[in-house]
Amino acid sequence: MAMRNAYVDQFPAEAKVIKAAFWSSFLALAIGGLLGLVQALHRTDVVRFIDSADYYTVLTAHGVLLAITFTIFFLVGIFTWAVTTSLERGVVDTRFTWSWYAMMVVGTVLVGVTIFAGFLEDAPEILGAPLNADVLFTFYAPLQAHPFFYVGLVLFVVGSWLAGVDWFRTWWAWRGENPDERIPLPTFMVLTTTLFWYICTFGVALSILVFLLPWSLGIVDSVNPLLTRTLFWYFGHAVVYFWLMPAYMMWYIMLPKLSGGKLFSDPLARVVFVLFLLLSTPLGIHHQYLDPGIAEGYKFIAMTNTMFLLLPSLLTAFTVVASMEHGARQRGGEGYLGWLRALPWRDPVFTGMALAGLMFAAAGFSGMINAGMNINYLVHNTWWVVGHFHLTVGTAVALTFMAAAYWFIPQVTGKALWNRSVALGQVLLWFIGMTFMSNAMHRSGLFGMPRRTAEPQYSGFEFEPAAGTVGEINAQVALGAVILTVSLALFLLNMVLTSFNGSSDAIPDNTYAGTLSGPEDAPEILDNLKLWTAIAIVLVIFAYTLPVASIVENGGLFGPGIEGQQLTLVPDTATVLETVREVMP
Amino acid sequence: MRVSKAGLLVVAAIVIPIVVEFRTALSWFGIELSVLEGVALAVTIVLAIVVWAVWPSDGNGNAETEPTDPE
């Protein structure tokens, strides 16, 4: 019998932590995904079984559980795999690894309990404040959450910082043993991503620890909402790339291998990750184009930085497609496009990742609309934006992670995947469901349908779609959400039943793609992490010093007496109608 | 078959965004397809692809064996 060489055989202790991180991620995905269906059916008025006031509790839980918990738990699992596999050594101390994982779990539980307490009729008072956090994913002041929400976020983020320390320690230990070696590509990707995570989370840490948490505890009376909002977006766009980098890593080091070939260019991949380290953070103000109090010039700089960031994504598209073509030709594919037929479409890992990449291309186009200062005004705060990020984090990231799980769960458990055909159907259903949902969301944004609204149906006012009808668009969203939920259920079923499988000897070896052009072709300066980090910090200083100084000068460090507010809905139809008539006679 | 069954499934799935977006794009030129017409268009395209996929490629009625993954 051939000797099995799966990840669990090479690194059994690390495999346990990774498995725990993956299951934490899947649990968040299950709850958050189900809440997504509730929202889609409620907003479109297909089925309403929650109060509209509770919609915002659901929305907060959906956003936090999926955009933060699901993505980052999966990320820490995949990055731990990448570092240990590519350095061919375990982490320095597994107890440290378990400790950061535990810290992230405690943070998640605190945040989760605080959010879900919002469903209670009478939320318990703890520390002198009602336990709830209906503040949505962005927790903009003056909306105020219970202190536990902010403490939970801090614990989660500090846990992820310690995970970064773990990866760096492992790399330093390896470097001591291999002083003349280039950083292996997967570890290089992990380290550069971790560095910009440290840079960008500094903003949100400052916002929470200096302003929002003391404010929620009553230590300070007021905050400056524009300042905390700007600090949020200092982090808020870079976090998008934090989710995305593990997906990029999978596309670079797994897709070529699954295609049957090698990565086209290791140096180009390093350039891409260096560009993300440099440019991920100094552009968050592009989320604030409509915020008064930030001069247009600063917004223009943020737009320019954002457009520069298209370059690494285009380089990635080129490199990954070239690698897939190389793989397909190794498998006998021929012709200008005929090679596509030689790709392993039966493999759900490959197909899921390839379709996720395809959807990401569409997301890039709608992202350019968001990033353009003038055209952003058309879609700002509309459902278009929701359609956009369901293509990015909801497909490019989530679908890649689910597809990757079909490879990783057997690797970390030693158990064969329960059903490959169901897995293939699952990734195709996700692609189809997201097509319906995100297309309708984008279209409705074009005629101004707002996001973050429980009931976007207004008396005496009709939206005017450029194509189709509002009813048809709502039906498309509801249909898409149902298909996505079925897809999610199939994914979870496959994961659960795989974990009940017995140990298998048929698990593929734990390897990743080789390269056609390897690290020896990459200039050594690319591995100079100190240099790139220093430049990244300088760029952040250039982009943010003057806008932040201006915000503080105009509004004060702690704002002009802004008191916290809990999100409430008063079911007074007459008042609502009167307000609507005032703005839309 | 000219393509594998899995390849055929993927192509059928990719037809859906193409038709959905094509219907939106057509409306900019004043051509409005109803939902039913859109569904009919998608079904027709998928059927055409299925027929192409299962049609013998050598013209002699000798169907090729289904491409298989070498893995």
XYZ file of C-alpha atoms in Angstrom:
656
model
C 0.000 0.000 0.000
C 1.348 3.399 -0.950
C 2.339 5.674 1.922
C -0.202 8.488 2.302
C 1.299 11.959 2.375
C -1.611 14.255 3.258
C -1.210 17.371 5.407
C -2.554 15.563 8.483
C 0.230 12.997 8.131
C 2.933 15.666 7.863
C 1.643 18.117 10.506
C -0.929 16.365 12.719
C -0.856 19.016 15.477
C -1.300 21.951 13.086
C -3.996 20.035 11.183
C -6.134 20.037 14.336
C -5.969 23.824 14.696
C -6.688 24.331 11.003
C -9.645 21.963 11.185
C -11.018 23.892 14.171
C -10.569 27.199 12.302
C -12.355 25.793 9.246
C -15.298 24.531 11.294
C -15.567 27.895 13.079
C -15.663 29.444 9.640
C -18.335 27.027 8.370
C -20.518 27.642 11.428
C -20.402 31.384 10.786
C -21.168 30.716 7.115
C -24.178 28.580 7.988
C -25.742 31.126 10.357
C -24.811 34.181 8.311
C -25.959 32.588 5.061
C -29.342 31.634 6.489
C -29.814 35.204 7.712
C -29.047 36.355 4.170
C -32.069 34.409 2.923
C -34.241 35.991 5.639
C -33.147 39.448 4.490
C -33.650 38.786 0.786
C -37.177 37.456 1.342
C -38.037 40.303 3.737
C -36.747 43.170 1.618
C -38.399 41.895 -1.514
C -41.652 41.346 0.443
C -41.865 37.719 -0.629
C -42.065 36.364 2.940
C -41.884 38.514 6.068
C -41.716 36.624 9.346
C -39.582 39.063 11.341
C -40.364 42.596 12.449
C -38.768 45.195 10.249
C -36.964 46.543 13.324
C -35.294 43.128 13.674
C -34.152 43.342 10.068
C -31.214 45.458 11.231
C -30.223 42.886 13.830
C -30.299 40.263 11.075
C -28.328 42.539 8.776
C -25.659 43.192 11.420
C -25.288 39.482 12.151
C -25.185 38.635 8.427
C -22.485 41.220 7.747
C -20.276 40.500 10.742
C -20.563 36.708 10.611
C -19.851 36.474 6.896
C -17.540 39.402 6.188
C -15.439 39.027 9.328
C -15.903 35.662 11.024
C -16.338 33.275 8.087
C -13.631 34.846 5.985
C -10.972 35.399 8.621
C -11.332 32.021 10.343
C -10.896 30.372 6.955
C -7.974 32.679 6.208
C -6.059 31.826 9.383
C -6.532 28.133 8.627
C -5.341 28.425 5.051
C -2.401 30.682 5.947
C -1.229 28.278 8.638
C -1.376 25.514 6.031
C 0.544 27.686 3.527
C 3.346 28.592 5.931
C 3.895 25.102 7.299
C 3.588 23.374 3.929
C 5.852 25.729 2.007
C 8.486 25.982 4.781
C 8.236 22.232 5.374
C 8.239 22.741 9.118
C 5.628 23.043 11.838
C 4.782 26.170 13.788
C 7.190 27.047 16.592
C 4.755 26.341 19.404
C 1.331 24.787 18.842
C 0.116 26.082 22.230
C 0.597 29.616 20.922
C -1.366 28.679 17.797
C -4.243 27.355 19.897
C -4.147 30.491 22.057
C -4.733 32.908 19.167
C -7.445 30.641 17.821
C -9.105 30.624 21.264
C -8.886 34.402 21.464
C -10.642 34.716 18.113
C -13.363 32.322 19.284
C -13.946 34.283 22.504
C -14.140 37.511 20.490
C -16.638 35.970 18.069
C -18.832 34.660 20.898
C -18.890 38.068 22.599
C -19.791 39.841 19.380
C -22.346 37.176 18.407
C -24.117 37.134 21.783
C -24.293 40.935 21.796
C -25.771 41.075 18.301
C -28.273 38.257 18.809
C -29.459 39.770 22.113
C -31.022 42.367 19.823
C -33.809 39.848 19.106
C -34.890 39.845 22.754
C -37.916 41.901 23.763
C -36.122 43.130 26.867
C -32.388 42.886 26.388
C -30.571 42.397 29.724
C -28.658 45.358 31.083
C -24.980 44.661 31.577
C -22.469 47.347 32.612
C -25.376 49.780 32.714
C -26.331 49.409 29.049
C -28.768 47.147 27.191
C -27.072 44.229 25.491
C -27.454 44.797 21.777
C -25.460 45.883 18.747
C -27.748 46.877 15.876
C -24.940 48.904 14.365
C -24.478 47.013 11.079
C -21.114 45.810 9.822
C -19.702 49.332 9.727
C -20.728 50.375 13.303
C -20.909 54.038 12.330
C -21.338 56.491 15.226
C -23.707 57.822 16.454
C -25.149 54.301 16.360
C -23.794 52.797 19.540
C -23.295 49.154 20.451
C -22.903 47.566 23.845
C -19.231 47.618 25.000
C -19.102 43.799 24.624
C -19.448 44.232 20.851
C -16.357 46.426 20.677
C -14.409 44.253 23.133
C -15.292 41.178 21.097
C -14.065 42.829 17.891
C -10.820 43.809 19.608
C -10.228 40.261 20.856
C -10.921 38.863 17.393
C -8.547 41.285 15.691
C -5.819 40.836 18.322
C -6.205 37.079 17.833
C -5.563 37.578 14.110
C -2.521 39.746 14.957
C -1.129 36.935 17.087
C -1.767 34.528 14.227
C 0.449 36.817 12.161
C 3.106 36.687 14.871
C 2.878 32.886 14.715
C 3.492 32.866 10.945
C 6.390 35.313 11.257
C 7.959 33.273 14.091
C 7.731 30.164 11.974
C 9.338 31.953 9.053
C 12.120 33.407 11.247
C 12.849 29.918 12.601
C 12.998 28.569 9.038
C 15.213 31.459 7.911
C 17.664 30.613 10.688
C 17.950 27.125 9.246
C 17.933 28.268 5.589
C 19.712 31.650 5.526
C 20.368 31.711 1.779
C 16.969 30.528 0.565
C 14.322 32.738 -1.026
C 11.037 32.976 0.841
C 8.800 30.256 -0.635
C 5.942 31.853 -2.569
C 3.017 30.787 -0.314
C 4.846 32.089 2.770
C 5.717 35.294 0.921
C 2.005 35.764 0.184
C 1.097 35.168 3.833
C 3.724 37.575 5.177
C 2.905 40.461 2.815
C -0.810 40.053 3.510
C -0.166 39.988 7.263
C 1.890 43.157 7.037
C -0.853 45.179 5.408
C -3.323 43.673 7.889
C -1.203 45.137 10.707
C -1.104 48.503 8.960
C -4.825 48.707 8.222
C -6.146 47.332 11.517
C -4.246 50.069 13.309
C -7.041 52.416 12.150
C -9.936 50.348 13.439
C -8.063 49.585 16.678
C -7.606 53.311 17.215
C -11.260 53.951 16.443
C -12.486 51.324 18.905
C -9.963 51.606 21.737
C -9.621 55.400 21.870
C -13.100 56.502 20.841
C -15.962 53.989 20.526
C -15.273 51.706 23.491
C -14.686 54.543 26.005
C -17.802 56.246 24.568
C -19.934 53.116 25.014
C -18.617 52.758 28.580
C -19.470 56.375 29.362
C -15.817 57.322 29.920
C -16.071 59.988 27.229
C -19.287 61.829 26.385
C -18.935 62.211 22.671
C -17.143 61.073 19.530
C -16.464 62.668 16.174
C -18.515 60.474 13.777
C -16.574 61.574 10.705
C -13.289 60.696 12.394
C -14.389 57.224 13.547
C -15.968 56.629 10.157
C -12.744 57.613 8.387
C -10.748 55.352 10.689
C -13.184 52.547 9.901
C -12.674 52.958 6.162
C -8.920 53.223 6.657
C -9.373 49.574 7.630
C -12.575 48.868 5.735
C -11.230 48.657 2.224
C -7.991 46.900 3.091
C -10.008 44.202 4.861
C -11.495 43.454 1.451
C -8.030 42.531 0.230
C -7.376 40.627 3.433
C -10.328 38.349 2.536
C -9.263 38.248 -1.053
C -5.582 37.356 -0.628
C -6.206 33.742 0.446
C -8.434 33.393 -2.627
C -5.663 34.896 -4.767
C -3.228 32.497 -3.156
C -5.458 29.575 -4.098
C -5.720 30.835 -7.668
C -1.925 31.188 -7.887
C -0.772 27.994 -6.204
C -3.687 25.562 -6.542
C -5.443 26.340 -9.850
C -2.306 25.754 -11.978
C -1.694 22.428 -10.255
C -5.333 21.359 -10.618
C -5.170 22.379 -14.284
C -2.285 19.969 -14.730
C 0.491 22.522 -15.105
C 2.619 25.050 -13.295
C 2.369 28.655 -12.215
C 3.346 30.874 -15.132
C 5.484 33.286 -13.112
C 6.571 33.313 -9.487
C 8.143 36.808 -9.823
C 4.900 38.274 -11.175
C 3.000 36.760 -8.236
C 5.460 38.403 -5.822
C 5.039 41.766 -7.561
C 1.259 41.447 -7.195
C 1.431 40.810 -3.458
C 3.926 43.640 -2.952
C 1.514 45.970 -4.780
C -1.293 44.896 -2.469
C 0.917 45.570 0.543
C 1.674 49.057 -0.792
C -1.748 50.080 -2.043
C -4.425 48.312 -0.010
C -4.682 50.920 2.731
C -4.201 54.476 1.371
C -7.492 54.481 -0.526
C -10.252 53.923 2.035
C -11.604 57.431 1.499
C -13.118 56.211 -1.776
C -15.890 54.791 0.445
C -16.574 58.336 1.624
C -17.075 60.218 -1.642
C -20.397 61.536 -0.364
C -19.200 62.379 3.138
C -19.201 66.101 3.793
C -16.162 67.324 5.714
C -13.526 65.695 3.495
C -12.185 67.927 0.753
C -12.638 66.769 -2.837
C -8.876 66.805 -3.430
C -8.312 64.064 -0.853
C -11.073 62.037 -2.421
C -9.418 62.451 -5.797
C -6.133 61.102 -4.387
C -8.001 58.097 -2.962
C -9.603 57.502 -6.362
C -6.197 57.596 -8.080
C -4.764 55.087 -5.600
C -7.772 52.857 -6.126
C -7.331 52.832 -9.884
C -3.656 51.868 -9.426
C -4.876 48.835 -7.526
C -6.516 47.501 -10.674
C -3.018 46.666 -11.889
C -2.301 43.724 -9.550
C -5.750 42.314 -10.250
C -5.165 42.500 -14.000
C -1.704 40.932 -13.549
C -3.376 38.155 -11.580
C -5.962 37.568 -14.295
C -3.171 37.274 -16.856
C -0.911 35.017 -14.759
C -3.643 32.670 -13.577
C -5.263 32.260 -17.001
C -1.831 31.717 -18.590
C -1.083 29.050 -15.977
C -4.426 27.344 -16.599
C -3.782 27.375 -20.336
C -0.347 25.853 -19.752
C -1.952 23.136 -17.636
C -4.666 22.467 -20.213
C -2.083 22.139 -22.988
C -0.147 19.655 -20.845
C -3.359 17.639 -20.744
C -3.624 17.642 -24.537
C -5.673 20.806 -25.043
C -5.224 22.515 -28.417
C -6.367 25.572 -30.363
C -6.976 29.200 -29.423
C -9.878 28.335 -27.128
C -10.088 24.559 -27.544
C -7.704 24.132 -24.592
C -10.552 25.162 -22.299
C -12.152 21.772 -22.950
C -9.111 19.991 -21.552
C -9.461 21.591 -18.133
C -10.671 19.354 -15.266
C -14.237 20.668 -15.099
C -15.374 17.558 -13.223
C -13.242 18.573 -10.267
C -15.329 20.823 -7.980
C -12.178 22.362 -6.512
C -11.056 23.545 -9.922
C -14.498 24.491 -11.253
C -15.471 26.402 -8.115
C -12.258 28.410 -8.137
C -12.416 29.061 -11.888
C -16.019 30.291 -11.722
C -15.174 32.411 -8.681
C -12.377 34.021 -10.722
C -14.786 34.631 -13.596
C -17.274 36.333 -11.275
C -14.449 38.401 -9.847
C -13.861 39.855 -13.291
C -17.470 41.103 -13.287
C -16.951 42.428 -9.771
C -13.914 44.346 -11.006
C -16.033 46.149 -13.572
C -18.708 47.182 -11.066
C -15.907 48.070 -8.646
C -14.516 50.548 -11.151
C -17.927 52.265 -11.157
C -17.804 52.441 -7.364
C -14.269 53.785 -7.446
C -14.946 56.554 -9.980
C -15.651 59.721 -8.025
C -18.331 61.152 -10.277
C -20.142 57.989 -11.329
C -20.088 56.724 -7.737
C -22.679 59.403 -6.941
C -25.158 57.470 -9.099
C -24.866 54.242 -7.122
C -23.678 55.371 -3.688
C -25.563 53.637 -0.859
C -27.819 51.826 -3.315
C -28.345 48.107 -3.766
C -25.731 48.254 -6.558
C -23.027 48.284 -3.886
C -24.531 45.196 -2.250
C -24.561 43.465 -5.638
C -20.907 44.400 -6.066
C -19.663 42.960 -2.813
C -21.709 39.809 -3.235
C -19.577 39.258 -6.324
C -16.337 39.988 -4.461
C -16.576 38.600 -0.941
C -19.772 36.650 -1.678
C -18.380 34.820 -4.694
C -14.709 35.444 -5.500
C -13.873 34.774 -1.845
C -16.711 32.554 -0.586
C -16.892 30.297 -3.635
C -13.112 29.926 -3.730
C -13.106 29.029 -0.027
C -15.903 26.482 -0.426
C -14.170 24.936 -3.443
C -10.860 24.935 -1.564
C -12.565 23.217 1.389
C -13.239 20.224 -0.849
C -9.467 19.817 -1.074
C -8.488 21.022 2.409
C -10.930 19.109 4.605
C -9.654 15.743 3.303
C -6.106 17.062 3.805
C -6.596 18.027 7.460
C -8.830 15.094 8.415
C -7.466 12.264 6.288
C -11.041 11.499 5.208
C -12.190 11.347 1.579
C -14.765 13.873 0.350
C -18.270 12.449 0.795
C -19.568 13.219 -2.708
C -17.694 14.919 -5.539
C -20.728 15.176 -7.846
C -22.753 16.970 -5.173
C -19.770 19.272 -4.679
C -19.695 20.072 -8.398
C -23.439 20.761 -8.392
C -22.972 22.957 -5.329
C -20.390 25.259 -6.886
C -22.458 25.544 -10.088
C -25.578 26.397 -8.074
C -23.673 29.110 -6.214
C -22.571 30.597 -9.515
C -26.129 30.530 -10.908
C -27.766 31.854 -7.728
C -25.310 34.700 -7.442
C -25.845 35.581 -11.102
C -29.561 36.098 -10.493
C -29.154 37.928 -7.211
C -26.265 40.234 -7.970
C -27.526 41.173 -11.442
C -30.848 42.287 -9.942
C -29.114 44.153 -7.115
C -26.894 46.031 -9.561
C -29.839 46.930 -11.779
C -31.954 48.150 -8.882
C -29.100 50.325 -7.682
C -29.091 52.069 -11.038
C -32.604 53.391 -10.394
C -31.766 54.375 -6.843
C -33.145 51.572 -4.712
C -31.431 52.066 -1.338
C -29.420 49.467 0.524
C -29.805 48.752 4.275
C -33.553 49.257 4.173
C -36.032 46.702 5.519
C -38.943 47.908 3.418
C -37.936 49.699 0.220
C -41.592 49.956 -0.807
C -42.893 53.512 -0.582
C -46.436 54.784 -0.687
C -47.146 57.167 -3.555
C -43.800 56.532 -5.188
C -42.706 54.031 -7.804
C -39.157 53.188 -8.806
C -38.605 53.350 -12.537
C -36.294 50.592 -13.726
C -34.558 51.181 -17.034
C -35.192 47.546 -17.893
C -37.831 45.156 -16.563
C -40.006 45.799 -13.531
C -39.379 46.119 -9.798
C -41.438 42.966 -9.210
C -39.294 41.038 -11.634
C -36.101 42.318 -10.019
C -37.392 41.338 -6.568
C -38.308 37.895 -7.875
C -34.820 37.527 -9.318
C -33.244 38.437 -5.962
C -35.483 36.017 -4.061
C -34.826 33.230 -6.576
C -31.082 33.850 -6.376
C -31.150 33.841 -2.571
C -33.059 30.536 -2.487
C -30.617 28.913 -4.937
C -27.680 30.206 -2.876
C -29.218 28.764 0.296
C -29.674 25.372 -1.364
C -26.063 25.549 -2.512
C -24.924 26.438 0.997
C -26.921 23.552 2.472
C -25.299 21.137 0.001
C -21.860 22.446 0.940
C -22.481 21.999 4.662
C -24.009 18.555 4.082
C -20.901 17.498 2.169
C -18.637 18.808 4.916
C -20.610 17.121 7.714
C -20.878 13.773 5.938
C -17.192 13.920 5.014
C -16.354 14.257 8.688
C -18.332 11.027 9.322
C -16.324 9.172 6.673
C -13.646 6.757 7.782
C -9.966 7.477 7.229
C -8.948 7.048 3.601
C -5.655 6.159 1.923
C -6.764 7.862 -1.297
C -6.081 11.441 -0.186
C -3.874 13.329 -2.665
C -0.399 14.393 -1.566
C -0.130 17.742 0.167
C 1.534 19.773 -2.585
C 1.041 23.012 -4.462
C 1.899 24.184 -7.963
C 5.445 24.354 -9.225
C 6.523 27.300 -11.349
C 7.558 27.811 -14.970
C 9.542 30.864 -13.917
C 10.665 30.395 -10.336
C 11.936 32.626 -7.511
C 15.433 32.558 -9.001
C 14.035 34.833 -11.744
C 12.647 37.323 -9.218
C 14.843 40.250 -8.117
C 15.924 39.715 -4.516
C 14.601 43.132 -3.560
C 11.081 41.732 -3.864
C 11.742 39.733 -0.675
C 12.793 42.852 1.242
C 9.707 43.062 3.433
C 11.081 45.908 5.556
C 11.463 48.125 2.501
C 7.929 47.487 1.193
C 6.425 47.942 4.652
C 8.234 51.268 5.068
C 6.962 52.492 1.685
C 3.438 51.315 2.535
C 3.523 53.306 5.781
C 4.811 56.412 3.973
C 1.971 56.141 1.426
C -0.550 55.870 4.253
C 0.930 58.952 5.917
C 0.696 60.882 2.628
C -2.902 59.809 2.010
C -4.302 60.268 5.512
C -2.394 62.920 7.486
C -4.031 65.977 5.954
C -7.608 64.620 5.750
C -7.509 63.380 9.356
C -5.951 66.642 10.564
C -8.681 68.546 8.763
C -11.433 66.355 10.261
C -10.034 66.840 13.786
C -9.607 70.571 13.250
C -13.182 70.999 12.052
C -15.031 68.589 14.338
C -12.710 68.143 17.291
C -11.068 64.925 18.416
C -14.179 63.889 20.328
C -16.764 65.702 18.249
C -19.351 68.313 19.105
C -21.359 66.463 21.795
C -22.470 63.392 19.841
C -24.457 61.042 22.047
C -24.909 57.376 21.270
C -28.155 56.167 19.759
C -29.780 52.761 19.622
C -31.382 51.862 16.343
C -35.159 51.867 16.783
C -38.083 51.926 14.391
C -41.237 53.733 15.399
C -44.150 52.078 13.592
C -45.899 55.387 12.954
C -46.961 55.192 9.319
C -48.238 58.760 9.217
C -44.874 60.148 10.295
C -43.052 58.049 7.735
C -45.383 59.082 4.944
C -45.082 62.724 5.903
C -41.309 62.488 5.796
C -41.344 60.777 2.426
C -43.720 63.392 0.979
C -41.410 66.140 2.152
C -38.590 64.851 0.019
C -40.654 63.338 -2.800
C -43.830 65.433 -3.224
C -19.556 13.498 -26.777
C -17.551 16.506 -27.819
C -17.170 17.687 -24.224
C -17.337 15.942 -20.887
C -20.639 15.893 -19.002
C -19.112 18.131 -16.356
C -17.897 20.535 -19.052
C -21.403 20.586 -20.506
C -22.879 21.413 -17.089
C -20.427 24.275 -16.664
C -21.240 25.671 -20.110
C -24.964 25.470 -19.318
C -24.356 27.342 -16.061
C -22.355 30.043 -17.844
C -25.212 30.538 -20.327
C -27.359 31.870 -17.473
C -25.378 35.042 -16.703
C -24.916 35.596 -20.420
C -28.665 35.491 -21.061
C -29.495 37.519 -17.942
C -27.030 40.240 -18.902
C -27.891 40.012 -22.614
C -31.541 40.684 -21.773
C -30.505 43.786 -19.804
C -28.188 44.914 -22.601
C -30.893 44.473 -25.248
C -33.201 46.801 -23.331
C -30.745 49.668 -23.907
C -31.497 49.231 -27.632
C -35.242 49.273 -27.018
C -35.628 45.499 -27.315
C -37.431 44.295 -24.209
C -37.673 40.549 -23.665
C -40.258 39.361 -21.148
C -39.163 36.944 -18.433
C -40.763 34.091 -20.364
C -38.947 35.073 -23.560
C -35.699 35.262 -21.600
C -36.250 31.780 -20.181
C -37.157 30.483 -23.655
C -33.943 31.997 -25.065
C -31.843 30.379 -22.326
C -33.492 26.986 -22.830
C -32.983 27.226 -26.598
C -29.295 28.074 -26.227
C -28.715 25.305 -23.681
C -30.556 22.787 -25.902
C -28.478 23.865 -28.900
C -25.299 23.374 -26.879
C -26.456 19.956 -25.658
C -27.274 18.883 -29.230
C -23.865 20.128 -30.411
C -22.158 18.338 -27.533
C -23.758 14.953 -28.147
C -23.699 15.175 -31.985
C -20.955 12.946 -33.433
C -18.068 15.142 -34.478
C -16.826 12.960 -37.363
C -20.073 13.273 -39.333
C -20.351 9.469 -39.728
C -22.501 8.890 -36.712
C -19.578 7.438 -34.800
C -19.726 9.144 -31.462
C -16.462 9.836 -29.742
C -15.969 8.539 -26.282
C -16.421 11.113 -23.547
C -13.229 12.981 -22.728
C -12.023 11.942 -19.339
C -9.887 13.646 -16.787
C -6.399 12.182 -16.860
C -6.162 12.404 -13.081
